[in-house]
Coordinates of C-alpha atoms in Angstrom, one line a residue:
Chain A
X171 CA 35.2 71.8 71.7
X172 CA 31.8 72.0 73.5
X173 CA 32.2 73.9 77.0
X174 CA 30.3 70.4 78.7
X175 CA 31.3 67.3 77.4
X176 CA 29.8 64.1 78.1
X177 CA 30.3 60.5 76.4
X178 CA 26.9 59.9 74.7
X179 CA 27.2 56.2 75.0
X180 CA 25.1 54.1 75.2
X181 CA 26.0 52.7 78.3
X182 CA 25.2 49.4 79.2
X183 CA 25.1 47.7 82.5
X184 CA 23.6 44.8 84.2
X185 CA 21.1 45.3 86.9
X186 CA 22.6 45.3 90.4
X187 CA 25.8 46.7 88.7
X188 CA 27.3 50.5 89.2
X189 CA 26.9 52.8 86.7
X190 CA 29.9 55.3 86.1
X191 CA 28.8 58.3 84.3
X192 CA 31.6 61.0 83.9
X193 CA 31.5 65.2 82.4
X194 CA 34.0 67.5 81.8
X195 CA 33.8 71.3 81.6
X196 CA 36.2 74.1 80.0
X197 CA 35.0 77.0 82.2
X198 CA 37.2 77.2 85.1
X199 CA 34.9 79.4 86.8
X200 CA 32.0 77.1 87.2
X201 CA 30.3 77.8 90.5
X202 CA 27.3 74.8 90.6
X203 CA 27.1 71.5 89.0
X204 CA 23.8 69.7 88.5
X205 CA 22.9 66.2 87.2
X206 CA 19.1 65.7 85.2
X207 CA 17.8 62.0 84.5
X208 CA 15.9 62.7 81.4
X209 CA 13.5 59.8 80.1
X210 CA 12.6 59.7 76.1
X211 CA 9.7 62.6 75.6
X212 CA 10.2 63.7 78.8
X213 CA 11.4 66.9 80.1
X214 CA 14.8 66.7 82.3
X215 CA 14.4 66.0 86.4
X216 CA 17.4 66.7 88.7
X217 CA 18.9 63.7 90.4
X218 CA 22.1 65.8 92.4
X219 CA 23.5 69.2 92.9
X220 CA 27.0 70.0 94.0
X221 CA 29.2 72.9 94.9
X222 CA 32.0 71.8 96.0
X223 CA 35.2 69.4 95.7
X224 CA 34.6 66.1 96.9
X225 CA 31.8 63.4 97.1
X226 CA 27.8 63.8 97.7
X227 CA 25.6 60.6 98.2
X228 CA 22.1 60.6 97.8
X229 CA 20.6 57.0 98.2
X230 CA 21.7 55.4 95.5
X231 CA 23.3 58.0 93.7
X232 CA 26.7 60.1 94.4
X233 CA 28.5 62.5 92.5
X234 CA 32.1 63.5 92.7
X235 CA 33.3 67.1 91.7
X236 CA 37.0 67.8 91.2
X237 CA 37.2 71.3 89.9
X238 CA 41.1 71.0 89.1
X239 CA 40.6 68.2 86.8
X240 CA 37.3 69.9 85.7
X241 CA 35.8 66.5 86.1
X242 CA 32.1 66.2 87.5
X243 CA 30.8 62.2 87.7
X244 CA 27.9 60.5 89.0
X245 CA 27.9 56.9 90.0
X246 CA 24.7 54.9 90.6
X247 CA 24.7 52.0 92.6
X248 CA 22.4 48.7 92.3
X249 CA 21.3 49.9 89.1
X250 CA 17.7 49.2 88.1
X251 CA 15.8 49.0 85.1
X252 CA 14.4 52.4 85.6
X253 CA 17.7 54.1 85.7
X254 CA 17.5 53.7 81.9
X255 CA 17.5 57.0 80.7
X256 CA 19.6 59.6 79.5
X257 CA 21.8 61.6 82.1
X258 CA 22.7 65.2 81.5
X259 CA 25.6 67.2 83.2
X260 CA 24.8 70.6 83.5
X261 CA 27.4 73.7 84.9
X262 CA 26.1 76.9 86.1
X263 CA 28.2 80.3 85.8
X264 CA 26.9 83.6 86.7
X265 CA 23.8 82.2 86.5
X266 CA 23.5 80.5 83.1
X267 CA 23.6 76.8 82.5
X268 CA 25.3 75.0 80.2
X269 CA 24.1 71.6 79.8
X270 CA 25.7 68.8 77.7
X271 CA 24.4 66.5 75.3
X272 CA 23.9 63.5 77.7
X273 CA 24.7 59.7 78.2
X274 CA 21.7 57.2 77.5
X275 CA 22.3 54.5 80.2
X276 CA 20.9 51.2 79.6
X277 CA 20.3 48.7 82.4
X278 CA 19.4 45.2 81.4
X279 CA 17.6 42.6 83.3
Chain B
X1100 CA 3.3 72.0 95.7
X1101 CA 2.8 72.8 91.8
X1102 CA 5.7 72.6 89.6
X1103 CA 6.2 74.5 86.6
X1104 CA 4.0 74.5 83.9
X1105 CA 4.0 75.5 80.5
X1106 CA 1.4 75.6 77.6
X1107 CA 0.6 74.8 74.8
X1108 CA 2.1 71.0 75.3
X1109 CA 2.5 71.2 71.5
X1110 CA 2.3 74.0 69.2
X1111 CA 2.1 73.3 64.9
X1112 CA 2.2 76.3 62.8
X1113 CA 3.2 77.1 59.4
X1114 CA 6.0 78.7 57.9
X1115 CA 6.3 82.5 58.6
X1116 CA 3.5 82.6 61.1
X1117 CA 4.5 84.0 64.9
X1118 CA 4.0 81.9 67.6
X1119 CA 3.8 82.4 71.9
X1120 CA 4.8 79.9 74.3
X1121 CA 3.9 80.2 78.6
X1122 CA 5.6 79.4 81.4
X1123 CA 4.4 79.6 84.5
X1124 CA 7.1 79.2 87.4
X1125 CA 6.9 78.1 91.1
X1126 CA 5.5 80.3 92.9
X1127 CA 8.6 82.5 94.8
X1128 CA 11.2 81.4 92.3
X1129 CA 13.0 84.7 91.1
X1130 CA 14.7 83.6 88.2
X1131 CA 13.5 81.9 85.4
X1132 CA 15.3 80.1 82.2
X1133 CA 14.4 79.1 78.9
X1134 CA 16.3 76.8 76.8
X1135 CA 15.7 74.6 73.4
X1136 CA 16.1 71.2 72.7
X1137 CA 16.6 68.8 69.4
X1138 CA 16.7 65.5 69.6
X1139 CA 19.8 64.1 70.7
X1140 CA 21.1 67.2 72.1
X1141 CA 21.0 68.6 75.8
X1142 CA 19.2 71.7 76.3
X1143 CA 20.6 75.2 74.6
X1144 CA 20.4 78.3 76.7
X1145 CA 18.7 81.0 75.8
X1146 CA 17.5 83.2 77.9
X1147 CA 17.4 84.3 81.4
X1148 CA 14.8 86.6 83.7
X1149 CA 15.9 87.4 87.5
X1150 CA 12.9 89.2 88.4
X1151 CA 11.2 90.9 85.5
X1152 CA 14.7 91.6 83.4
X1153 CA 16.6 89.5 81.5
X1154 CA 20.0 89.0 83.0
X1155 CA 21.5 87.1 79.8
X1156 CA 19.8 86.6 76.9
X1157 CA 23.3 85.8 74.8
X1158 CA 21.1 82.5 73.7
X1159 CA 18.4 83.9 71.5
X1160 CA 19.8 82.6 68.0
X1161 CA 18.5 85.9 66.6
X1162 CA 16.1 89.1 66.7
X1163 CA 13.2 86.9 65.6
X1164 CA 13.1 85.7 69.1
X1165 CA 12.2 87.6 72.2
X1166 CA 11.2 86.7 75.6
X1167 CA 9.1 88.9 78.5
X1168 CA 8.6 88.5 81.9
X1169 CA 6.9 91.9 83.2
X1170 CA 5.2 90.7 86.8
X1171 CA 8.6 88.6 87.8
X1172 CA 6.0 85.3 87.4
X1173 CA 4.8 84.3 84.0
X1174 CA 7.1 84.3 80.9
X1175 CA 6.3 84.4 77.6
X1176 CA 8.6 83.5 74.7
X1177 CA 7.8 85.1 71.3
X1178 CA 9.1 83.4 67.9
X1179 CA 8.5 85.7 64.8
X1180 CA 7.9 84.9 61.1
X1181 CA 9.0 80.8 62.7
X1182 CA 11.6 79.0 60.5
X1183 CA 11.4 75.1 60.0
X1184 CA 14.8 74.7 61.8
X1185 CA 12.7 76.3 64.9
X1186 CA 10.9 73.4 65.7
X1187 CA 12.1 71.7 69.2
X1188 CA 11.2 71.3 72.6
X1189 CA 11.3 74.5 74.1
X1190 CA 11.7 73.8 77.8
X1191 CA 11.5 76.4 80.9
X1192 CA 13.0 76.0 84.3
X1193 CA 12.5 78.1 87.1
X1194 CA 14.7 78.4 90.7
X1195 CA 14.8 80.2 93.6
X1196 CA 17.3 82.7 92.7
X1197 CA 19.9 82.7 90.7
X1198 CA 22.3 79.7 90.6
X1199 CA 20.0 77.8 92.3
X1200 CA 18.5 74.3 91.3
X1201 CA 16.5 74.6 88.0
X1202 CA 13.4 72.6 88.1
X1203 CA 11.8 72.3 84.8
X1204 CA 8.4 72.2 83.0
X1205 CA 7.2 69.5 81.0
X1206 CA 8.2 71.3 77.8
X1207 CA 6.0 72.9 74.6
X1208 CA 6.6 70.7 71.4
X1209 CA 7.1 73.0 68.7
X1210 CA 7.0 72.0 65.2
X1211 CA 7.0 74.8 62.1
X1212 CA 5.5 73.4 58.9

């Protein structure tokens, strides 16, 4: 079992629609939790960071931590055509990160 | 203000020869992180510098690897005698301190003949 597990899709939506995009992790003590956007050839850019329990809204984007459940998510509202991408979920402890293999979100026209 | 950069952008070499790969951090970030990538796959960890030591290399898939950082700025990662199953995006991310938000360079595009 990898420690950061992420469904790798695809993941289709249509535009204007939310985009649920859900990770799990095994190591309990997990302090930071980090979403990257990471278009084809491209290296990874951070969307959202969160520490702790509970929901964080950026614009269009919010992520949701539960750290009983082990459950990180990040929804994306009024998705666009340029939110296609792959989304990685990435969990720091004691300083390393452990990212997981990503979800390639589609969003059609 | 200037992100993190890395050089070479891509890097072919042959069989058994040794290779270097750069990466320059933002400026005032303490810690610094190198990871691999293969297609399809999220980045692997494998090593990490706060300041000029690394604080985890657990990572490096084996001695023929080896990474420096002896100013606390510019890193270098060192492949020796490279493998075919080496080549990958090798990506570097810097933050603040460790912990922090990792911001990353645009890669180096390793491929091993």
């Amino acid at each position: 079992q990898k420690e950061v597990e992420q469904n790798s899709g695809p993941l289709s939506v249509p535009e204007g629609a939310i985009a649920s995009l859900n990770c799990t992790y095994s190591d309990r003590g997990s302090q930071s939790f980090f979403w990257y956007r990471q278009y084809s050839g491209k290296s990874p850019e951070l969307i959202m960071s969160i520490y702790s329990n509970g929901d964080k809204e950026d614009g269009r984007f919010t992520a949701q931590l539960n750290k009983a459940s082990q459950y990180v998510s990040l929804l994306i509202r009024d998705s666009q055509p340029s939110d296609s991408a792959t989304y990685l979920c990435a969990v720091n402890y004691a300083g390393k990160s452990t990212f997981g293999d990503g979800t390639t979100l589609t969003v059609k026209p | 203000g200037a992100g993190v950069s890395q050089t070479p952008s891509n890097k072919v070499t042959e069989k058994g020869k040794y290779v270097e790969l750069r990466c320059d951090p933002i400026s005032g970030h303490t810690a610094l992180y190198w990871y691999r990538q293969s297609l399809g796959q999220g980045p692997e960890f494998l090593i990490y510098f706060q300041g000029t030591g690394a604080a985890d290399d657990s990572g490096l898939p084996n001695d023929r690897f080896f990474a420096v950082r002896p100013e606390g700025s510019v890193s270098t990662l060192k492949i020796q005698r490279t493998e075919r199953g080496d080549s990958a995006m090798y990506l570097c991310a810097s933050s603040r301190y460790t912990g922090d938000t990792q911001y990353f360079g645009p890669g180096t595009r390793l491929t091993v003949l």
